[in-house]
CSV table of C-alpha atoms in Angstrom, one decimal:
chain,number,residue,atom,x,y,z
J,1,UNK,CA,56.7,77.9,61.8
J,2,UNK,CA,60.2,79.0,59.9
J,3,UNK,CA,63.5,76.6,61.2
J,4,UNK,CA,67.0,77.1,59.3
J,5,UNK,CA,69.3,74.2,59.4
J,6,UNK,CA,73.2,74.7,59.1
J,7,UNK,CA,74.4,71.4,58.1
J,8,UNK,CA,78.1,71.9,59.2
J,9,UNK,CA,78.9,72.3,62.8
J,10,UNK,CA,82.8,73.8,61.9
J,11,UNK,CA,84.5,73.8,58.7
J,12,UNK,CA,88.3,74.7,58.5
J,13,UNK,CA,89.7,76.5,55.0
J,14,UNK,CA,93.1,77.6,54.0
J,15,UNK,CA,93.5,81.6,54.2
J,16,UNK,CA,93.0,82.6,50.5
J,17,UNK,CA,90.7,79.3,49.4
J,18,UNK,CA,87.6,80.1,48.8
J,19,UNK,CA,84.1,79.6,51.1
J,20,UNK,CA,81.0,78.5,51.2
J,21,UNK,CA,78.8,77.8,54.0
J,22,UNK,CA,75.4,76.1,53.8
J,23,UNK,CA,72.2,77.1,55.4
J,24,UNK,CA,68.7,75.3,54.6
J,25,UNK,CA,65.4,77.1,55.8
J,26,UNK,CA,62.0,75.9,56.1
J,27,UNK,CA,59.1,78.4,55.5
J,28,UNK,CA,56.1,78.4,53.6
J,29,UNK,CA,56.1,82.2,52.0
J,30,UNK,CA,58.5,84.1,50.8
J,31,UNK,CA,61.1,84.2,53.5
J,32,UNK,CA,63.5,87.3,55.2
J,33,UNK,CA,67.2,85.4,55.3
J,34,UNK,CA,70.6,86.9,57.1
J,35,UNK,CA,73.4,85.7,57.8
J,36,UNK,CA,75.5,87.4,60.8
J,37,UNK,CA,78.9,87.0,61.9
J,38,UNK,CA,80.5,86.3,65.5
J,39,UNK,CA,83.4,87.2,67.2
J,40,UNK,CA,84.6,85.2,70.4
J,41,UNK,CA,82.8,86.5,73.4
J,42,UNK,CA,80.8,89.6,71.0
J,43,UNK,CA,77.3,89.9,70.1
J,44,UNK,CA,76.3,89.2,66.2
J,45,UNK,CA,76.9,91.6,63.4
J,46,UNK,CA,75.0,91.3,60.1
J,47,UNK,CA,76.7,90.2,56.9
J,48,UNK,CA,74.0,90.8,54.7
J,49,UNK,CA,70.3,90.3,53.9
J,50,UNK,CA,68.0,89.0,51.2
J,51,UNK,CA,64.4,90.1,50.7
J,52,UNK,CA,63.5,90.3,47.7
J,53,UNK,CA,64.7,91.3,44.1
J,54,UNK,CA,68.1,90.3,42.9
J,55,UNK,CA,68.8,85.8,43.8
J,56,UNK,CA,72.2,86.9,44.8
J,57,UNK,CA,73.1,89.2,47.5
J,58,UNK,CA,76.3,91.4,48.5
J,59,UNK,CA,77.3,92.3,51.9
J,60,UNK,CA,79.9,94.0,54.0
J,61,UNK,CA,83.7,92.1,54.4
J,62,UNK,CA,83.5,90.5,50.8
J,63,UNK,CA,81.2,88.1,51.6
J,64,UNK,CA,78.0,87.4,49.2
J,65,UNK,CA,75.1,84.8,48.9
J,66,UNK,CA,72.6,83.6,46.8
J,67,UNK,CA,69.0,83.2,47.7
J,68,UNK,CA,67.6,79.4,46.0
J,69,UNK,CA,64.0,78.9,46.6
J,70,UNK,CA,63.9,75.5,44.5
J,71,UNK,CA,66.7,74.2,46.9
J,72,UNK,CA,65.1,76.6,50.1
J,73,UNK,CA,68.8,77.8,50.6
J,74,UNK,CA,71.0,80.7,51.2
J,75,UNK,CA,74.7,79.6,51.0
J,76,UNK,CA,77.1,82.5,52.2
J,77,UNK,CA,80.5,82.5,50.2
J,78,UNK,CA,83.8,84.1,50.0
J,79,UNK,CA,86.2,84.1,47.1
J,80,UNK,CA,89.3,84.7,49.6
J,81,UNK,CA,89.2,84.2,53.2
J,82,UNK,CA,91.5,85.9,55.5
J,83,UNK,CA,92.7,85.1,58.9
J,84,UNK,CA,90.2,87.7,60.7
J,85,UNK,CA,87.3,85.6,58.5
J,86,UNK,CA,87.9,83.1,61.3
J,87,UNK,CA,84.6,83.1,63.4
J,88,UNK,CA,80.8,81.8,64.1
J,89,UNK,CA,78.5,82.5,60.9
J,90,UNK,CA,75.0,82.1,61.8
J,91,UNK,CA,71.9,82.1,59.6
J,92,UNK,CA,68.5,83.7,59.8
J,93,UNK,CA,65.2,83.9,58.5
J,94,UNK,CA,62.3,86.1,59.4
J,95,UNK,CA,58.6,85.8,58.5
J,96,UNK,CA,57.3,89.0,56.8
J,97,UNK,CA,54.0,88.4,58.9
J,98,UNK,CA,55.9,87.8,62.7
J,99,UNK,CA,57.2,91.3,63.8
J,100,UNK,CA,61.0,91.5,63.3
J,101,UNK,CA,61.5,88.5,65.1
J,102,UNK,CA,64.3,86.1,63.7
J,103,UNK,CA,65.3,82.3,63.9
J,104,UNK,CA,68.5,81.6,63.9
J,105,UNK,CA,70.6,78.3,62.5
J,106,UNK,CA,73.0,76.1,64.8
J,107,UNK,CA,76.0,78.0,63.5
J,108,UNK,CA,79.0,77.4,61.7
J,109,UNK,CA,82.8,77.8,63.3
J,110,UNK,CA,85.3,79.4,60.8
J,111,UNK,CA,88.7,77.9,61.2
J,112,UNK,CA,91.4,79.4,58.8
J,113,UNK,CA,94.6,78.2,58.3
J,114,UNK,CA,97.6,79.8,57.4
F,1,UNK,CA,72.9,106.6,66.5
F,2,UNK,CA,71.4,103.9,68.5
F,3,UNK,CA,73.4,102.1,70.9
F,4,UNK,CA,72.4,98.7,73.2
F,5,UNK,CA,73.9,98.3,76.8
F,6,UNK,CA,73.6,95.4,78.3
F,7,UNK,CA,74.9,94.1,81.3
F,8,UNK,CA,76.3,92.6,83.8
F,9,UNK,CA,79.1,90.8,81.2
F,10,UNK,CA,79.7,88.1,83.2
F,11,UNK,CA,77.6,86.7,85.9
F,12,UNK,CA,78.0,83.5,87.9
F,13,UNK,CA,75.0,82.8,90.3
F,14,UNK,CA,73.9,79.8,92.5
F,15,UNK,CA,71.1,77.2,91.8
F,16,UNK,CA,68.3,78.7,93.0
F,17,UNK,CA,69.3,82.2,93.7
F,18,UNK,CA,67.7,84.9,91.5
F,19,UNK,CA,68.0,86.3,87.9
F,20,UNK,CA,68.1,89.8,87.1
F,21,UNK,CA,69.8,90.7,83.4
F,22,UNK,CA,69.2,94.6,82.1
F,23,UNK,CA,69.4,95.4,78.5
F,24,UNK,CA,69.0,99.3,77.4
F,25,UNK,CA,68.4,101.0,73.7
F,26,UNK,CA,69.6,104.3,73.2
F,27,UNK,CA,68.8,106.9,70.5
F,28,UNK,CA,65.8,105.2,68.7
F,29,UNK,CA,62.0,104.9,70.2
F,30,UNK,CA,59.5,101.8,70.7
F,31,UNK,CA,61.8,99.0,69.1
F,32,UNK,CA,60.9,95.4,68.9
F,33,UNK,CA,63.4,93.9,72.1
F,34,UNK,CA,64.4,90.0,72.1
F,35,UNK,CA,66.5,88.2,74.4
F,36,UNK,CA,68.2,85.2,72.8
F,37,UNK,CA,70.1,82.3,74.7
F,38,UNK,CA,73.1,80.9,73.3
F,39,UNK,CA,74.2,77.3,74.4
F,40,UNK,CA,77.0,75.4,72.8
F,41,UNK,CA,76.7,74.2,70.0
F,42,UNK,CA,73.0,75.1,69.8
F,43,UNK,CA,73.0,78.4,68.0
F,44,UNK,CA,70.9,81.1,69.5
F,45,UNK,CA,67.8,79.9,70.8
F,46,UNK,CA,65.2,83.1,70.8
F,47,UNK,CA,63.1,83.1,74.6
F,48,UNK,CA,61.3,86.4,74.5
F,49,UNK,CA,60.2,89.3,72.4
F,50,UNK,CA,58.4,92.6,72.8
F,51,UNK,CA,56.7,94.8,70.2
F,52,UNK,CA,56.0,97.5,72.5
F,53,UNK,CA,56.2,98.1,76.7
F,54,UNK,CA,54.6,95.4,78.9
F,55,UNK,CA,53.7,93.3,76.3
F,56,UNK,CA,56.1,89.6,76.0
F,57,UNK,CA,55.6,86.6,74.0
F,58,UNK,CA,57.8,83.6,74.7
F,59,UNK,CA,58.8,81.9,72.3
F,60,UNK,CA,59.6,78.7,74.8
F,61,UNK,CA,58.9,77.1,78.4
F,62,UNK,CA,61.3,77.8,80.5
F,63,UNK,CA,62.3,78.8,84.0
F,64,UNK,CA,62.7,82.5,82.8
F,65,UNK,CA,60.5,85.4,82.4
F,66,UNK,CA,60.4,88.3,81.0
F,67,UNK,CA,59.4,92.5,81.9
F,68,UNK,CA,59.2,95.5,79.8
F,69,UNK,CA,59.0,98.8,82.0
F,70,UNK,CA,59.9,101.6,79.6
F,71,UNK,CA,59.8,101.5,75.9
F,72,UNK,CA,64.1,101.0,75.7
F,73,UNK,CA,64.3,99.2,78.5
F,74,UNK,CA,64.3,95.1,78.8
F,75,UNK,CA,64.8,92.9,81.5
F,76,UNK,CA,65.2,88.7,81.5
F,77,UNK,CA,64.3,87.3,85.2
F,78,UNK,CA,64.4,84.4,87.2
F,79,UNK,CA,63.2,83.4,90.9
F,80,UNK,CA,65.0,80.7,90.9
F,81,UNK,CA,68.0,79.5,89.1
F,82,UNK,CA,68.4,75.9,87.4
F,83,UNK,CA,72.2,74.6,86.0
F,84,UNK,CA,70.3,74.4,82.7
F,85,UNK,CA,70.2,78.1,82.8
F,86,UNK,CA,74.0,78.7,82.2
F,87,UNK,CA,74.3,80.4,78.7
F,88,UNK,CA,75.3,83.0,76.9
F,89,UNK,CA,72.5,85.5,77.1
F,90,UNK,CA,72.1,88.5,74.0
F,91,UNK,CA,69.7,91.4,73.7
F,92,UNK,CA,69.0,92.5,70.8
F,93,UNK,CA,66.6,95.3,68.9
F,94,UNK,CA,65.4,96.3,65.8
F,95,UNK,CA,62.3,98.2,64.3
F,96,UNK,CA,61.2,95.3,62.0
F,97,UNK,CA,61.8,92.4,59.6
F,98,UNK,CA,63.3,94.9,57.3
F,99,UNK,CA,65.6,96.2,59.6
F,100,UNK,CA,68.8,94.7,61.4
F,101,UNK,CA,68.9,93.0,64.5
F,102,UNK,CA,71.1,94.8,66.5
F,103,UNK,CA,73.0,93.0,69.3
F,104,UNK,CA,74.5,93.9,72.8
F,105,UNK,CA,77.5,92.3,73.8
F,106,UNK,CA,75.8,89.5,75.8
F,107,UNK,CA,76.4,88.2,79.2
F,108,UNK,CA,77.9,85.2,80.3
F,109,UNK,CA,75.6,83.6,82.7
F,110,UNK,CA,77.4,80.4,84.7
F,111,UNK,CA,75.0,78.6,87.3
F,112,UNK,CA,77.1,76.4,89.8
C-alpha cells in the first residue's frame, strides 16, 4: 500500500525567501503525486501534479516541484513566498491501478513573516 | 462546470446521537466520491470511496458508514456517535487518478 510522509509538521519563512517543503512517498510502481493547498476552514485546491514525463513539474501560484524517484520524493518549492502563501500544503500520491483514490501526507503549516 | 455541495458546515451533535452528512456533484456524471476525515495534526485520513452507486469500500474501521443512492449523491452516516468522531469531514470527487480531486468545503463535526 502507498503512504507519503511530510517530515515537517510547520515551517515559518520570511515573505520573499524562498520555499521548499518535503514530502517522502512509499510505493512500489510508478507513482501519481500532488500536492494541494489549504485555506483555514476551506477544502483543498490542487497545486500541481506529476505523472509522468518531465522530473520537474509547474503548477498554479508560482509554485513547482520535482519528482526524485532515487530519493522517492516530491519536494514543492517557491522562489518567493508571499503573505497569501501562508497555509496547509498537503501531499498526495495515487496508485495508477486503485481508482482515483488518493493518500494524503500529515501536512505542512505555512507561516510567513513579514 | 462541476460544482460539490456539501453540507451542513458546522455541526455539533451528542455522543450517541446520529450522523447524517450529505455531499452532492453537479454538472458531471458517475464520478469516483470519497469522504476524507481531517483531525489535527493528522492530515486527511481517507474513510470511504465509491466508483459507482451503492458500491463503498472503506478504507478503515470505524464507527461510520457509508451510502451511495444516486450516482452524484454521497452520504457519511452514523447510528451512534463516539468523541473520537469530532473532525473535520471533506467530500471530494473526481473521474480518476488522472484527474483532480475536487473538494467541498467540508463540515466541521464537534461531538460533546
Amino acid at each position: 500500500a502507498q503512504s507519503v510522509t511530510q517530515p515537517d509538521i510547520h515551517i515559518t519563512v520570511s515573505e520573499g525567501a524562498s520555499l521548499e517543503l518535503r514530502c517522502n512517498y512509499s510505493y512500489g510502481a510508478t507513482p501519481y503525486l500532488f500536492w494541494y493547498v489549504q485555506s483555514p476552514g476551506q477544502g483543498l485546491q490542487l497545486l500541481l501534479k506529476y505523472f509522468s514525463g518531465d522530473t520537474l513539474v509547474q503548477g498554479i501560484k508560482g509554485f513547482e516541484a520535482e519528482f526524485k524517484r532515487s530519493q522517492s520524493s516530491f519536494n514543492l518549492r517557491k522562489p518567493s513566498v508571499h503573505w497569501s502563501d501562508a497555509a496547509e500544503y498537503f501531499c498526495a500520491v495515487g496508485a495508477g491501478n486503485q481508482g482515483g483514490k488518493l493518500i494524503f501526507g500529515q501536512g505542512t503549516e505555512l507561516s510567513v513573516k513579514p | 462546470s462541476q460544482t460539490i455541495h456539501q453540507w451542513p458546515a458546522t455541526l455539533v451533535q451528542p455522543v450517541g446521537s446520529p450522523l447524517s452528512l450529505e455531499c452532492t456533484v453537479e454538472g458531471t456524471s458517475n464520478p469516483n466520491l470519497y469522504w476524507y476525515r481531517q483531525a489535527a495534526g493528522r492530515g486527511l485520513q481517507l474513510l470511504f470511496y465509491s466508483v459507482g452507486i451503492g458500491q463503498i469500500s472503506s478504507e478503515v474501521p470505524q464507527n461510520l458508514s457509508a451510502s451511495r443512492p444516486q450516482d452524484r449523491q454521497f452520504i457519511l452516516s452514523s447510528k451512534k456517535l463516539l468523541l473520537s468522531d469530532s473532525g473535520f469531514y471533506l467530500c471530494a470527487w473526481n473521474k480518476g487518478i488522472s484527474s483532480p480531486l475536487h473538494f467541498g468545503n467540508g463540515t466541521r463535526l464537534t461531538v460533546t
